[in-house]
Amino acid sequence: MLDQTAIAETLGAHYDLAPSPEAAERQSDIYARMSRVLSPADWAIHAPYVEAINRLKAERNAVILAHNYMTPDIYHGIADVVGDSLQLAIEATKVEADVIVQCGVHFMAETSKILNPSKTVLIPDMEAGCSLAESITPEGIAEMRRRYPGAPVVTYVNTSAEVKAASDICCTSSNAAQIVAGLDAETVIMTPDKYLAQNVARQVPQKNIVWYDGSCIVHERFTAQELKDFRDWQPDTRIIAHPECPPDVVAEADFSGSTSGIIDYVTREQPEKALLVTECSMASNISDALPGIEFVGPCNMCPYMKKITLEKVLWSLHSMEGAVEVDAQVAEGARQAVQRMIDMSRRLSA
Ligand code: 13P
Ligand code: SF4
């Protein structure tokens, strides 16, 4: 792998990437989707990359699947599909193009590869990890099974393929409660996110839910006290929290849901002010489409998601480096756990 300076030099030799008001103007329709959050000067810097990526994407017969936490230049500029973890996994199964570029973190790229193995799946930065995925190994799953014999293991998709393969079924933040409630067992093991498990335990009191000790470094930093203080200061603000937040934080919120659940909620409710207790790009990405809403209050950056940049996406399409591979046996085990989730989620929502 080349270093960043070498990448910039190589790309500069192949593409015209200097800031360009002309490229910005040519793509003013794209800019219109993010003009509230990106200055014209910044757009003139990003526009040559967006143009080069979209051209190269067509040449390579590639599609870009982007998570809701990508920055607006990626989310609005180059993505073919945007969504939460569940939506991106489902979309990955439908891709007919030769190449998938996953703008998100490594477990998302791995999930796409598992669900659509004949495709080349590229991740623009192999180090785009996730604190939850790093918190657990297959041995952690085995230890939980020893402690709670016979209990099914529901594993969050934010995990490696090996961990998924060692589990019975996966879940995402949008279907976790539904999956747990639908299992024919009194005790259910949830890994690795203890806060997601505790939030599901409140929603599904009929189950005895036990959990592993993982957490998201982005969402665990929010506190109930900061939300209470904010509500005292701005009582007319709608507070919306991701279920990876601790349960006392979720209890302070008016709504909790996956990243796409959050987008659907604010789009439907159109509050005058909204505090999204989640990653910072969420509010930036939806701000132009929802001009009547003022997004206020604190947010936290995910250092892993922010490793994905336009320059790295262009590099991965140019070099075709960063292909995700999964051992065939592991992939099959993981595929079954993810597919069970998709099937059960579909059945229960029908
Ligand atoms: P969503 O499935 O809600 O998009 O969550 C993924 C994630 O990593 C949130 O931190
Ligand atoms: Fe992982 Fe948290 Fe970042 Fe999502 S926000 S990718 S859960 S570290």
GROMACS .gro file of N, CA, C and O in nm, residues 105 107 129-137 155-160 163 173 191-197 212-220 242-245 304:
model
  160
  105VAL      N    1  -1.747   0.125   0.727
  105VAL     CA    2  -1.636   0.060   0.799
  105VAL      C    3  -1.621  -0.085   0.754
  105VAL      O    4  -1.704  -0.138   0.680
  107PHE      N    5  -1.650  -0.390   0.871
  107PHE     CA    6  -1.750  -0.497   0.884
  107PHE      C    7  -1.860  -0.483   0.779
  107PHE      O    8  -1.920  -0.582   0.737
  129GLY      N    9  -1.212   0.065   1.111
  129GLY     CA   10  -1.265  -0.043   1.196
  129GLY      C   11  -1.389  -0.002   1.271
  129GLY      O   12  -1.470   0.078   1.222
  130CYS      N   13  -1.405  -0.054   1.391
  130CYS     CA   14  -1.522  -0.022   1.475
  130CYS      C   15  -1.490  -0.076   1.614
  130CYS      O   16  -1.446  -0.191   1.626
  131SER      N   17  -1.512   0.006   1.716
  131SER     CA   18  -1.477  -0.039   1.852
  131SER      C   19  -1.559  -0.161   1.893
  131SER      O   20  -1.512  -0.245   1.970
  132LEU      N   21  -1.680  -0.173   1.841
  132LEU     CA   22  -1.763  -0.290   1.875
  132LEU      C   23  -1.704  -0.415   1.811
  132LEU      O   24  -1.689  -0.519   1.875
  133ALA      N   25  -1.669  -0.404   1.682
  133ALA     CA   26  -1.613  -0.520   1.611
  133ALA      C   27  -1.483  -0.566   1.677
  133ALA      O   28  -1.454  -0.685   1.684
  134GLU      N   29  -1.407  -0.467   1.729
  134GLU     CA   30  -1.278  -0.502   1.791
  134GLU      C   31  -1.296  -0.561   1.930
  134GLU      O   32  -1.202  -0.618   1.986
  135SER      N   33  -1.413  -0.547   1.988
  135SER     CA   34  -1.432  -0.589   2.129
  135SER      C   35  -1.453  -0.739   2.145
  135SER      O   36  -1.445  -0.790   2.256
  136ILE      N   37  -1.480  -0.811   2.038
  136ILE     CA   38  -1.517  -0.952   2.055
  136ILE      C   39  -1.454  -1.043   1.948
  136ILE      O   40  -1.439  -1.001   1.833
  137THR      N   41  -1.419  -1.164   1.991
  137THR     CA   42  -1.365  -1.267   1.902
  137THR      C   43  -1.457  -1.390   1.913
  137THR      O   44  -1.544  -1.394   2.003
  155THR      N   45  -2.599  -1.166   1.742
  155THR     CA   46  -2.479  -1.082   1.730
  155THR      C   47  -2.505  -0.963   1.638
  155THR      O   48  -2.559  -0.978   1.527
  156TYR      N   49  -2.467  -0.847   1.688
  156TYR     CA   50  -2.480  -0.723   1.613
  156TYR      C   51  -2.395  -0.733   1.486
  156TYR      O   52  -2.286  -0.790   1.489
  157VAL      N   53  -2.442  -0.676   1.375
  157VAL     CA   54  -2.363  -0.684   1.251
  157VAL      C   55  -2.228  -0.615   1.263
  157VAL      O   56  -2.139  -0.641   1.181
  158ASN      N   57  -2.212  -0.528   1.362
  158ASN     CA   58  -2.084  -0.459   1.383
  158ASN      C   59  -1.981  -0.556   1.441
  158ASN      O   60  -1.929  -0.537   1.551
  159THR      N   61  -1.951  -0.661   1.368
  159THR     CA   62  -1.858  -0.764   1.414
  159THR      C   63  -1.787  -0.826   1.293
  159THR      O   64  -1.833  -0.811   1.179
  160SER      N   65  -1.679  -0.900   1.321
  160SER     CA   66  -1.607  -0.967   1.211
  160SER      C   67  -1.688  -1.085   1.158
  160SER      O   68  -1.779  -1.135   1.226
  163VAL      N   69  -1.683  -1.383   1.397
  163VAL     CA   70  -1.776  -1.372   1.511
  163VAL      C   71  -1.919  -1.400   1.464
  163VAL      O   72  -1.996  -1.470   1.532
  173SER      N   73  -2.926  -0.229   1.446
  173SER     CA   74  -2.998  -0.144   1.541
  173SER      C   75  -3.144  -0.126   1.499
  173SER      O   76  -3.228  -0.091   1.580
  191THR      N   77  -2.458  -0.999   2.175
  191THR     CA   78  -2.319  -0.955   2.171
  191THR      C   79  -2.301  -0.859   2.053
  191THR      O   80  -2.377  -0.866   1.958
  192PRO      N   81  -2.197  -0.773   2.051
  192PRO     CA   82  -2.113  -0.742   2.167
  192PRO      C   83  -2.157  -0.614   2.239
  192PRO      O   84  -2.096  -0.578   2.338
  193ASP      N   85  -2.263  -0.547   2.192
  193ASP     CA   86  -2.294  -0.414   2.245
  193ASP      C   87  -2.383  -0.422   2.369
  193ASP      O   88  -2.503  -0.448   2.359
  194LYS      N   89  -2.324  -0.394   2.484
  194LYS     CA   90  -2.403  -0.404   2.608
  194LYS      C   91  -2.516  -0.300   2.614
  194LYS      O   92  -2.622  -0.327   2.668
  195TYR      N   93  -2.492  -0.184   2.554
  195TYR     CA   94  -2.597  -0.081   2.562
  195TYR      C   95  -2.714  -0.114   2.470
  195TYR      O   96  -2.830  -0.097   2.509
  196LEU      N   97  -2.682  -0.161   2.350
  196LEU     CA   98  -2.792  -0.203   2.261
  196LEU      C   99  -2.873  -0.312   2.332
  196LEU      O  100  -2.996  -0.310   2.332
  197ALA      N  101  -2.803  -0.407   2.395
  197ALA     CA  102  -2.871  -0.517   2.465
  197ALA      C  103  -2.959  -0.463   2.578
  197ALA      O  104  -3.074  -0.506   2.596
  212TYR      N  105  -2.274  -0.913   2.639
  212TYR     CA  106  -2.129  -0.908   2.639
  212TYR      C  107  -2.089  -0.766   2.680
  212TYR      O  108  -2.174  -0.678   2.692
  213ASP      N  109  -1.957  -0.742   2.695
  213ASP     CA  110  -1.917  -0.612   2.750
  213ASP      C  111  -1.859  -0.517   2.644
  213ASP      O  112  -1.762  -0.448   2.670
  214GLY      N  113  -1.915  -0.511   2.525
  214GLY     CA  114  -1.864  -0.418   2.424
  214GLY      C  115  -1.943  -0.289   2.423
  214GLY      O  116  -2.055  -0.282   2.475
  215SER      N  117  -1.883  -0.185   2.362
  215SER     CA  118  -1.957  -0.059   2.346
  215SER      C  119  -1.900   0.021   2.230
  215SER      O  120  -1.789  -0.005   2.184
  216CYS      N  121  -1.980   0.116   2.185
  216CYS     CA  122  -1.938   0.204   2.076
  216CYS      C  123  -1.872   0.327   2.137
  216CYS      O  124  -1.935   0.397   2.218
  217ILE      N  125  -1.750   0.357   2.095
  217ILE     CA  126  -1.677   0.471   2.154
  217ILE      C  127  -1.741   0.606   2.119
  217ILE      O  128  -1.710   0.706   2.181
  218VAL      N  129  -1.825   0.607   2.018
  218VAL     CA  130  -1.890   0.732   1.978
  218VAL      C  131  -2.014   0.758   2.065
  218VAL      O  132  -2.034   0.867   2.119
  219HIS      N  133  -2.096   0.655   2.081
  219HIS     CA  134  -2.224   0.673   2.151
  219HIS      C  135  -2.213   0.663   2.303
  219HIS      O  136  -2.297   0.716   2.375
  220GLU      N  137  -2.112   0.593   2.354
  220GLU     CA  138  -2.103   0.579   2.500
  220GLU      C  139  -2.062   0.711   2.566
  220GLU      O  140  -2.074   0.727   2.687
  242HIS      N  141  -2.944   0.732   1.914
  242HIS     CA  142  -2.916   0.600   1.856
  242HIS      C  143  -2.915   0.496   1.970
  242HIS      O  144  -2.867   0.526   2.080
  243PRO      N  145  -2.963   0.373   1.945
  243PRO     CA  146  -2.969   0.274   2.053
  243PRO      C  147  -2.834   0.219   2.098
  243PRO      O  148  -2.831   0.136   2.189
  244GLU      N  149  -2.723   0.266   2.039
  244GLU     CA  150  -2.592   0.230   2.094
  244GLU      C  151  -2.556   0.320   2.213
  244GLU      O  152  -2.454   0.301   2.278
  245CYS      N  153  -2.642   0.421   2.241
  245CYS     CA  154  -2.620   0.507   2.358
  245CYS      C  155  -2.659   0.431   2.484
  245CYS      O  156  -2.746   0.343   2.480
  304TYR      N  157  -1.339   0.610   1.291
  304TYR     CA  158  -1.326   0.503   1.192
  304TYR      C  159  -1.398   0.542   1.063
  304TYR      O  160  -1.345   0.528   0.954
   0.00000   0.00000   0.00000
